[in-house]
mmCIF file of C-alpha atoms in Angstrom:
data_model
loop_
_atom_site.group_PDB
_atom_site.id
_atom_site.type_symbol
_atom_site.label_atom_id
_atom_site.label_comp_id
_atom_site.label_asym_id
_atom_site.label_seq_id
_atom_site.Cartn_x
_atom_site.Cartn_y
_atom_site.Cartn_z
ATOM 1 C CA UNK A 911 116.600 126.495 87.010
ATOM 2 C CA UNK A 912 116.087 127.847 90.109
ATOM 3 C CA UNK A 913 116.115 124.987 92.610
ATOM 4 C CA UNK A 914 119.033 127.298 94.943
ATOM 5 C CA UNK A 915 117.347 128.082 98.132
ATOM 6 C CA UNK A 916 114.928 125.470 97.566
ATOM 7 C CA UNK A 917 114.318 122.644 100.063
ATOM 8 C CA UNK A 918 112.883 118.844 99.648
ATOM 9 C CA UNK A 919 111.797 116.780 101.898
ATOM 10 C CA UNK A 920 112.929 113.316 101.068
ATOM 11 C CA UNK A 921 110.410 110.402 103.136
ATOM 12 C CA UNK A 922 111.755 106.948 102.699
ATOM 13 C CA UNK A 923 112.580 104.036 105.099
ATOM 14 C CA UNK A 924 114.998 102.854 102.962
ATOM 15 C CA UNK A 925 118.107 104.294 104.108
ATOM 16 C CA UNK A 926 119.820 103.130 100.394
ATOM 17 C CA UNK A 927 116.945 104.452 98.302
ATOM 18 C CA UNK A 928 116.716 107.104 100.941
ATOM 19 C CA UNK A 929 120.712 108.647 100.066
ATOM 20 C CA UNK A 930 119.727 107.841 96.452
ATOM 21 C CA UNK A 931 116.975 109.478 96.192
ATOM 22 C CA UNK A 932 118.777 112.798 97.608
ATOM 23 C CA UNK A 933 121.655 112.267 95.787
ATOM 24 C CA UNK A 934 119.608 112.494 92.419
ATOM 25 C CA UNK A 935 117.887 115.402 93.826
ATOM 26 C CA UNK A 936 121.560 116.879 94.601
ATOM 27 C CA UNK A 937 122.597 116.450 91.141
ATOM 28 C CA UNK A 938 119.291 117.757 89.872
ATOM 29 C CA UNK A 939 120.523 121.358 91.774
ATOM 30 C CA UNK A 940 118.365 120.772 94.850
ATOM 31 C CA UNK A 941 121.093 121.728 97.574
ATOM 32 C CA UNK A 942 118.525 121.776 100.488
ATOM 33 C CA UNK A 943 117.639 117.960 100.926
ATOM 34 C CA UNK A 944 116.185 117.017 104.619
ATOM 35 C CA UNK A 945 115.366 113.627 104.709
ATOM 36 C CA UNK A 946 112.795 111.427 106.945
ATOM 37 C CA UNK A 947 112.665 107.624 107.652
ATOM 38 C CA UNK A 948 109.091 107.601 108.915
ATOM 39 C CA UNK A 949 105.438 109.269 108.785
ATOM 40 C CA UNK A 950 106.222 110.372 112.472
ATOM 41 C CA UNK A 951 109.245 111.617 111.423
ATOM 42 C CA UNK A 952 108.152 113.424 108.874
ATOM 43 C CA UNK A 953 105.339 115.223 110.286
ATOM 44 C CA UNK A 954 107.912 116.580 112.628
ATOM 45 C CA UNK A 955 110.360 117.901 110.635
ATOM 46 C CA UNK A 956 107.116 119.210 108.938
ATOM 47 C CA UNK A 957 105.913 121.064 111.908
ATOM 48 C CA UNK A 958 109.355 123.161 112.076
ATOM 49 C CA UNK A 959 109.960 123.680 108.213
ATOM 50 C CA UNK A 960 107.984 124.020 105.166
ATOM 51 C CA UNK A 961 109.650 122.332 102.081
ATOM 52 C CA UNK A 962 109.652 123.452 98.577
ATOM 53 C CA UNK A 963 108.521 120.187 97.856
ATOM 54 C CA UNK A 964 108.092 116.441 99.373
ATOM 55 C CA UNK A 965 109.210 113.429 97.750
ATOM 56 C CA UNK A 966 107.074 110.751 99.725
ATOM 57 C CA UNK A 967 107.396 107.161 99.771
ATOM 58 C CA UNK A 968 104.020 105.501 99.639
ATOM 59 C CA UNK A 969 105.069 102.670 102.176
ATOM 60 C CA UNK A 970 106.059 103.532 105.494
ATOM 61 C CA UNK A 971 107.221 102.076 108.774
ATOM 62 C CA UNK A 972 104.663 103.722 111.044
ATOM 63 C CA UNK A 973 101.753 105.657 108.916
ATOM 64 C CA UNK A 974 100.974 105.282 104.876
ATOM 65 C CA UNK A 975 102.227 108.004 102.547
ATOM 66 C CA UNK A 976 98.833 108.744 102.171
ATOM 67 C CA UNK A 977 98.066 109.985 105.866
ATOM 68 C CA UNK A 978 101.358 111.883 105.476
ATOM 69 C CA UNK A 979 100.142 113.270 102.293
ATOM 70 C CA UNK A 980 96.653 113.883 103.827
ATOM 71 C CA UNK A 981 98.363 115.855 106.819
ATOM 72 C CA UNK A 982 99.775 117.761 104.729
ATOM 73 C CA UNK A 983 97.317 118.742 102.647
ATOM 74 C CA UNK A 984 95.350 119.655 106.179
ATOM 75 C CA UNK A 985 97.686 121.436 107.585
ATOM 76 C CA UNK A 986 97.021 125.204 106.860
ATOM 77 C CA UNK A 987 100.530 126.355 105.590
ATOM 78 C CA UNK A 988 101.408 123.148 103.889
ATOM 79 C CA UNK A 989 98.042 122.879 101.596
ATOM 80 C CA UNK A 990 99.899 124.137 98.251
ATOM 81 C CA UNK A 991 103.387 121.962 99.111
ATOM 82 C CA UNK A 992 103.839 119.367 95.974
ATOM 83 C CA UNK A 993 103.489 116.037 96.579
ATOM 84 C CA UNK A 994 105.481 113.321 94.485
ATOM 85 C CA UNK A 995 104.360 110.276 95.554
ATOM 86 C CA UNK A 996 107.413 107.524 95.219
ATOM 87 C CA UNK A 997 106.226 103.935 95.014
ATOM 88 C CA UNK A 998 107.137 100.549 93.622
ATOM 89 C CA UNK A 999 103.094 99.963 93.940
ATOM 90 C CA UNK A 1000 101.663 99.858 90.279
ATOM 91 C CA UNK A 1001 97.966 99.555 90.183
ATOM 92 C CA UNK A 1002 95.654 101.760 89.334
ATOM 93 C CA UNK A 1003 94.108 102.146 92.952
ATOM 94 C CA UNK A 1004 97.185 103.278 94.592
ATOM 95 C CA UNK A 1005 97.583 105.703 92.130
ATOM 96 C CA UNK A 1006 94.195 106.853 92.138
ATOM 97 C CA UNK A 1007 94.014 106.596 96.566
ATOM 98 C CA UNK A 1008 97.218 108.782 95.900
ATOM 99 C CA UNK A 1009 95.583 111.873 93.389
ATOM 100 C CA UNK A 1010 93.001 111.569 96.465
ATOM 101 C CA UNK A 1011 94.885 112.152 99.255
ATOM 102 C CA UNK A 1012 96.202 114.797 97.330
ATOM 103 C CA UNK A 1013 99.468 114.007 95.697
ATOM 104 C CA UNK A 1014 100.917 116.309 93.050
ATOM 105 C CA UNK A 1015 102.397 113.312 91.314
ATOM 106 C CA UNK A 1016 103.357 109.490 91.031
ATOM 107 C CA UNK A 1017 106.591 107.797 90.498
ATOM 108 C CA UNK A 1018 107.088 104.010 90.099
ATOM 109 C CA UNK A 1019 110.056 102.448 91.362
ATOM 110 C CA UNK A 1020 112.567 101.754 89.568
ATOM 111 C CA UNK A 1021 112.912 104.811 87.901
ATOM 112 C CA UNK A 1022 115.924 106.788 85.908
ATOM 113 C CA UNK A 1023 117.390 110.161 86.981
ATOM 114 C CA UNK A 1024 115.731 111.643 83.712
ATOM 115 C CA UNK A 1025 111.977 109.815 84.868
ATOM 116 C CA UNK A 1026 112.418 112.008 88.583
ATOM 117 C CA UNK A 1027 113.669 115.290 87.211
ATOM 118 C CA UNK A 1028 110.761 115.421 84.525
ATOM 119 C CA UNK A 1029 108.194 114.637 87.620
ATOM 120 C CA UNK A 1030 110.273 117.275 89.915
ATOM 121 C CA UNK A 1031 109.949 119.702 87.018
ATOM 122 C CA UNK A 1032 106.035 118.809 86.608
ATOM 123 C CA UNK A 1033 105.046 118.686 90.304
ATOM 124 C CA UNK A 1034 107.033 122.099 91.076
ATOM 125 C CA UNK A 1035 105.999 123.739 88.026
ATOM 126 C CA UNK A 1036 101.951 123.235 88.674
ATOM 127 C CA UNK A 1037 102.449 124.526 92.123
ATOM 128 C CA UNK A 1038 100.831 127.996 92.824
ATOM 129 C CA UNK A 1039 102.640 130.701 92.238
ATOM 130 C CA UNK A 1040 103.723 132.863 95.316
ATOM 131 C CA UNK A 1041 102.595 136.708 95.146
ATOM 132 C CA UNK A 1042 105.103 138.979 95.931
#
């Protein structure tokens, strides 16, 4: 495991789900959680650092997971950044509107510890490798 030194950014409104959501991360080994409450927000925080990986929230305050997901993907820098997509939306179409915009994965709230680390490990283990 070598999540030490790595950062995630954690996008959620819900400020319970939010500290959840981290605190699984935490627990998974991921030391370096930043969180953001909004799209806005998040785009920010993007603009300063580039994460190891973003756990995004599908519904948002301000903008939809997917235009975060889609600035992302624009944004030269960001392109190769994982994507998990966090959502209690089920159907097919969000799913599908998410793999377009670009996400790495999809995760349906409610989910179990086990259910996030084996997308973490997915997501992060698909993502191009860095040459040194």
């Amino acid at each position: 495991m070598q999540q030490q030194g790595t950062t995630v950014l954690v996008v959620e409104d819900s400020p319970m789900f939010r500290r959840m959501l981290s605190d699984m991360l935490q627990s998974l080994g991921y030391t370096h959680v930043l969180e953001a409450f909004s799209g806005q927000a998040a785009k920010e925080l993007l603009a300063e650092q580039r994460p190891d990986l973003v756990c995004l929230d599908l519904t948002l305050p301000d903008i939809s997971g997917f235009e975060v997901c889609e600035h992302i993907r624009a944004t030269p820098g960001l392109q190769d950044v994982p994507v998990l997509m966090i959502s209690a939306r089920t159907q097919t179409m969000d799913r599908a509107q998410a793999e377009e915009a670009g996400a790495s994965g999809y995760l349906i709230k409610p989910f179990t510890p086990d259910e996030l680390r084996q997308q973490v490990e997915r997501v992060m283990a698909a993502r191009p490798r860095k040459e040194a």
